[in-house]
Coordinates of C-alpha atoms in Angstrom, one line a residue:
X1 CA 0.1 0.4 -0.1
X2 CA 1.3 3.4 -0.8
X3 CA -0.1 6.2 1.3
X4 CA -0.8 9.4 -0.7
X5 CA -3.9 11.1 0.9
X6 CA -2.2 13.7 2.5
X7 CA -3.1 17.4 2.0
X8 CA 0.9 18.5 2.6
X9 CA -0.1 21.6 4.2
X10 CA 3.8 22.1 4.8
X11 CA 4.3 22.1 1.1
X12 CA 1.7 24.8 -0.1
X13 CA 1.9 26.6 -2.2
X14 CA 3.2 23.7 -4.3
X15 CA 0.6 21.3 -3.5
X16 CA -2.7 23.6 -3.6
X17 CA -2.8 22.7 -7.6
X18 CA -0.7 19.2 -7.1
X19 CA -1.0 16.5 -4.6
X20 CA 2.2 16.1 -2.5
X21 CA 3.1 12.6 -4.1
X22 CA 2.9 13.7 -7.5
X23 CA 5.7 16.7 -7.0
X24 CA 8.3 15.5 -9.0
X25 CA 12.0 14.5 -7.2
X26 CA 14.5 13.9 -9.9
X27 CA 12.2 13.5 -13.1
X28 CA 9.9 11.4 -11.7
X29 CA 6.5 12.0 -9.2
X30 CA 7.7 11.3 -5.6
X31 CA 5.2 8.1 -5.3
X32 CA 6.8 6.3 -8.3
X33 CA 10.0 5.8 -6.3
X34 CA 8.5 3.3 -4.1
X35 CA 6.3 2.1 -6.9
X36 CA 8.9 1.2 -8.7
X37 CA 11.2 -0.3 -5.7
X38 CA 8.1 -2.6 -5.0
X39 CA 7.7 -3.9 -8.8
X40 CA 11.5 -4.3 -8.4
X41 CA 11.0 -6.7 -5.6
X42 CA 8.5 -8.4 -7.2
X43 CA 5.2 -6.6 -5.6
X44 CA 3.1 -5.6 -8.3
X45 CA -0.3 -5.4 -7.0
X46 CA -0.8 -2.2 -5.3
X47 CA -3.4 -0.2 -3.2
X48 CA -3.2 3.4 -3.1
X49 CA -5.3 5.7 -0.9
X50 CA -6.1 9.3 -2.2
X51 CA -8.0 12.5 -1.2
X52 CA -6.7 16.0 -1.9
X53 CA -7.0 16.2 -5.9
X54 CA -6.9 12.1 -5.5
X55 CA -8.2 12.1 -9.1
X56 CA -4.9 13.4 -10.6
X57 CA -3.2 10.5 -8.7
X58 CA -5.6 8.2 -10.5
X59 CA -5.5 9.9 -13.8
X60 CA -1.3 9.9 -13.7
X61 CA -1.3 6.2 -13.2
X62 CA -4.6 4.7 -14.2
X63 CA -5.1 0.9 -13.0
X64 CA -1.6 -0.9 -15.0
X65 CA 1.0 1.4 -15.5
X66 CA 3.9 0.3 -16.7
X67 CA 6.9 2.2 -15.3
X68 CA 10.4 2.9 -17.1
X69 CA 9.9 -0.6 -18.9
X70 CA 8.9 -2.7 -16.0
X71 CA 5.7 -5.0 -16.3
X72 CA 2.8 -3.4 -15.6
X73 CA 1.6 -3.0 -12.3
X74 CA -2.2 -3.6 -10.9
X75 CA -3.7 -0.7 -8.9
X76 CA -6.5 -0.7 -7.0
X77 CA -7.4 3.0 -5.3
X78 CA -9.3 3.8 -2.0
X79 CA -10.9 7.2 -2.6
X80 CA -11.0 8.5 1.0
X81 CA -12.0 11.5 -0.2
X82 CA -14.7 10.8 -2.6
X83 CA -16.2 8.0 -0.1
X84 CA -16.0 10.4 3.4
X85 CA -15.1 13.7 2.3
X86 CA -11.4 13.8 3.6
X87 CA -8.2 11.5 4.7
X88 CA -8.8 9.0 7.4
X89 CA -5.2 9.3 8.5
X90 CA -3.0 6.2 8.6
X91 CA -4.7 3.6 10.5
X92 CA -8.1 4.6 9.3
X93 CA -6.8 4.6 5.5
X94 CA -5.0 1.2 6.1
X95 CA -8.0 -0.3 7.8
X96 CA -10.4 1.2 5.0
X97 CA -7.9 -0.4 2.3
X98 CA -8.0 -4.1 4.2
X99 CA -10.1 -5.8 2.3
X100 CA -8.0 -5.1 -0.8
X101 CA -4.9 -6.3 0.8
X102 CA -3.5 -9.7 1.9
X103 CA -3.0 -11.2 5.5
X104 CA 0.4 -9.6 5.3
X105 CA 1.4 -6.7 2.9
X106 CA 3.8 -3.8 2.9
X107 CA 3.1 0.1 3.4
X108 CA 5.5 3.0 2.3
X109 CA 4.5 6.8 2.2
X110 CA 4.3 8.3 -1.3
X111 CA 6.1 11.6 0.3
X112 CA 9.3 10.0 1.7
X113 CA 12.6 9.6 -0.7
X114 CA 14.4 6.5 0.1
X115 CA 15.7 6.1 -3.4
X116 CA 18.2 2.9 -2.4
X117 CA 15.4 0.9 -0.2
X118 CA 14.7 -2.4 -1.5
X119 CA 11.4 -4.3 -1.1
X120 CA 12.4 -7.9 -1.0
X121 CA 10.8 -11.2 -0.7
X122 CA 13.4 -12.2 1.9
X123 CA 12.3 -9.6 4.0
X124 CA 8.4 -10.9 3.8
X125 CA 9.7 -14.4 4.7
X126 CA 11.6 -13.3 7.8
X127 CA 8.7 -11.5 9.2
X128 CA 6.4 -14.4 8.3
X129 CA 8.8 -16.7 10.1
X130 CA 9.0 -13.8 13.2
X131 CA 5.6 -14.1 14.5
X132 CA 5.3 -10.4 15.1
X133 CA 2.2 -8.5 13.8
X134 CA 4.3 -5.9 12.4
X135 CA 8.2 -4.9 11.0
X136 CA 9.5 -1.3 10.7
X137 CA 12.3 0.4 9.2
X138 CA 13.8 2.8 11.7
X139 CA 16.5 5.7 10.3
X140 CA 18.8 8.0 12.1
X141 CA 17.0 11.2 13.2
X142 CA 17.1 14.1 10.9
X143 CA 17.6 17.5 12.0
X144 CA 14.0 18.3 11.8
X145 CA 13.1 15.1 14.0
X146 CA 15.7 15.2 16.7
X147 CA 14.0 12.8 19.5
X148 CA 12.7 10.0 17.0
X149 CA 9.7 8.1 17.5
X150 CA 10.7 4.3 18.5
X151 CA 13.5 2.8 20.5
X152 CA 15.4 -0.7 19.2
X153 CA 16.2 -3.6 21.5
X154 CA 19.5 -5.6 21.0
X155 CA 17.5 -8.6 20.0
X156 CA 15.1 -6.5 16.9
X157 CA 12.3 -5.2 18.8
X158 CA 10.6 -2.0 18.6
X159 CA 10.4 -0.1 22.0
X160 CA 8.1 2.3 23.0
X161 CA 10.0 3.4 25.4
X162 CA 13.9 3.8 25.6
X163 CA 16.5 5.9 26.2
X164 CA 17.6 6.2 22.4
X165 CA 15.1 6.7 19.9
X166 CA 15.3 6.4 15.7
X167 CA 12.5 8.0 13.4
X168 CA 10.3 5.7 11.8
X169 CA 11.0 6.0 8.2
X170 CA 7.2 4.9 7.3
X171 CA 8.2 1.8 5.4
X172 CA 7.0 -1.3 7.2
X173 CA 5.5 -5.0 6.9
X174 CA 2.3 -5.5 8.7
X175 CA 0.1 -8.6 9.1
X176 CA -3.7 -7.5 9.1
X177 CA -4.2 -9.1 12.6
X178 CA -2.7 -6.0 13.9
X179 CA -5.9 -4.1 12.6
X180 CA -8.2 -6.0 14.5
X181 CA -8.7 -6.3 18.2
X182 CA -7.4 -6.0 20.9
X183 CA -5.2 -3.3 18.9
X184 CA -7.8 -1.8 16.7
X185 CA -11.3 -1.9 17.1
X186 CA -12.5 -0.3 13.6
X187 CA -14.1 -3.1 11.4
X188 CA -12.1 -4.0 8.4
X189 CA -13.2 -2.1 5.5
X190 CA -13.9 0.8 8.1
X191 CA -17.6 1.7 6.8
X192 CA -18.2 4.4 9.0
X193 CA -14.9 6.3 7.7
X194 CA -13.2 6.7 11.0
X195 CA -10.1 8.6 11.0
X196 CA -7.5 7.0 13.4
X197 CA -3.6 7.5 13.6
X198 CA -1.1 4.4 13.3
X199 CA 1.1 5.4 16.1
X200 CA -1.0 4.2 19.3
X201 CA -2.0 1.1 17.5
X202 CA 2.0 0.2 16.9
X203 CA 2.9 1.3 20.6
X204 CA 0.4 -1.1 22.5
X205 CA 2.0 -3.5 20.2
X206 CA 5.1 -2.6 21.2
X207 CA 4.3 -3.2 24.9
X208 CA 3.3 -7.0 23.9
X209 CA 6.5 -7.5 21.7
X210 CA 4.5 -8.0 18.9
X211 CA 6.6 -5.2 16.6
X212 CA 10.3 -5.8 15.5
X213 CA 12.4 -3.4 13.6
X214 CA 15.7 -2.8 12.1
X215 CA 17.6 0.5 11.2
X216 CA 17.9 1.6 7.4
X217 CA 21.2 3.8 7.1
X218 CA 20.7 4.8 3.5
X219 CA 19.7 7.9 2.1
X220 CA 16.2 8.9 3.3
X221 CA 14.5 12.1 3.1
X222 CA 11.1 13.1 4.7
X223 CA 10.0 15.4 1.7
X224 CA 7.8 17.8 4.1
X225 CA 8.9 21.2 3.2
X226 CA 9.6 23.0 -0.6
X227 CA 13.0 23.6 0.7
X228 CA 14.0 19.9 1.1
X229 CA 12.4 19.0 -2.3
X230 CA 14.9 21.9 -3.7
X231 CA 17.3 20.2 -2.4
X232 CA 16.6 17.0 -3.3
X233 CA 16.2 18.3 -7.2
X234 CA 19.3 19.7 -6.7
X235 CA 21.2 16.7 -6.1
X236 CA 22.2 17.5 -2.2
X237 CA 21.2 16.3 0.9
X238 CA 18.6 18.5 2.8
X239 CA 20.5 20.9 5.1
X240 CA 20.6 20.5 8.9
X241 CA 17.3 21.6 10.3
X242 CA 15.6 22.0 7.1

């Protein structure tokens, strides 16, 4: 699943007429980078959730895009704006899309630039063998998020409380069971359009040792400001504090 429903307030005025995931980074829409990486890993069935200017996303990629010579992907759209008048936040959006997803699935944000990240079947196999409900990729804290989000134990568990924390990259593997009781009470398909953040669900599961994690040290940027977008397109890493 590619998350593409956000308004991108901090990116205005760029996002007044263009949805944030379609802003170009180095010649491609931002969300196309993880789409291509997923396809390269053999994951060709995607779900994309949309809200703000979501029709542009569907018009740009359609149902079976061919990206830079790769085989056709298959995309299903979860149009939260059409169905509920607005985005459902991360967990609400995932639960809405559950009927379109398998028992195990990737989730990545369409507004994060991680050009070297590889989505692999080997990672899925390790996750399946682990028995945990989620596996997160964490990154060193950027200047704009110095306190981080989650800790990482020596045996590879994500920690709700820790002296040293890392930033959640937004890339993760999940079991559908995470989005069911006792961690989530929203019915699969989210028929009432309930808005719900992901972090409280993850933190509750972490407290039960149900979330594993690893540190990713490749290039990674939360493209959250016009300045960071300009720097990426200039071929440089975002400046400290950007």
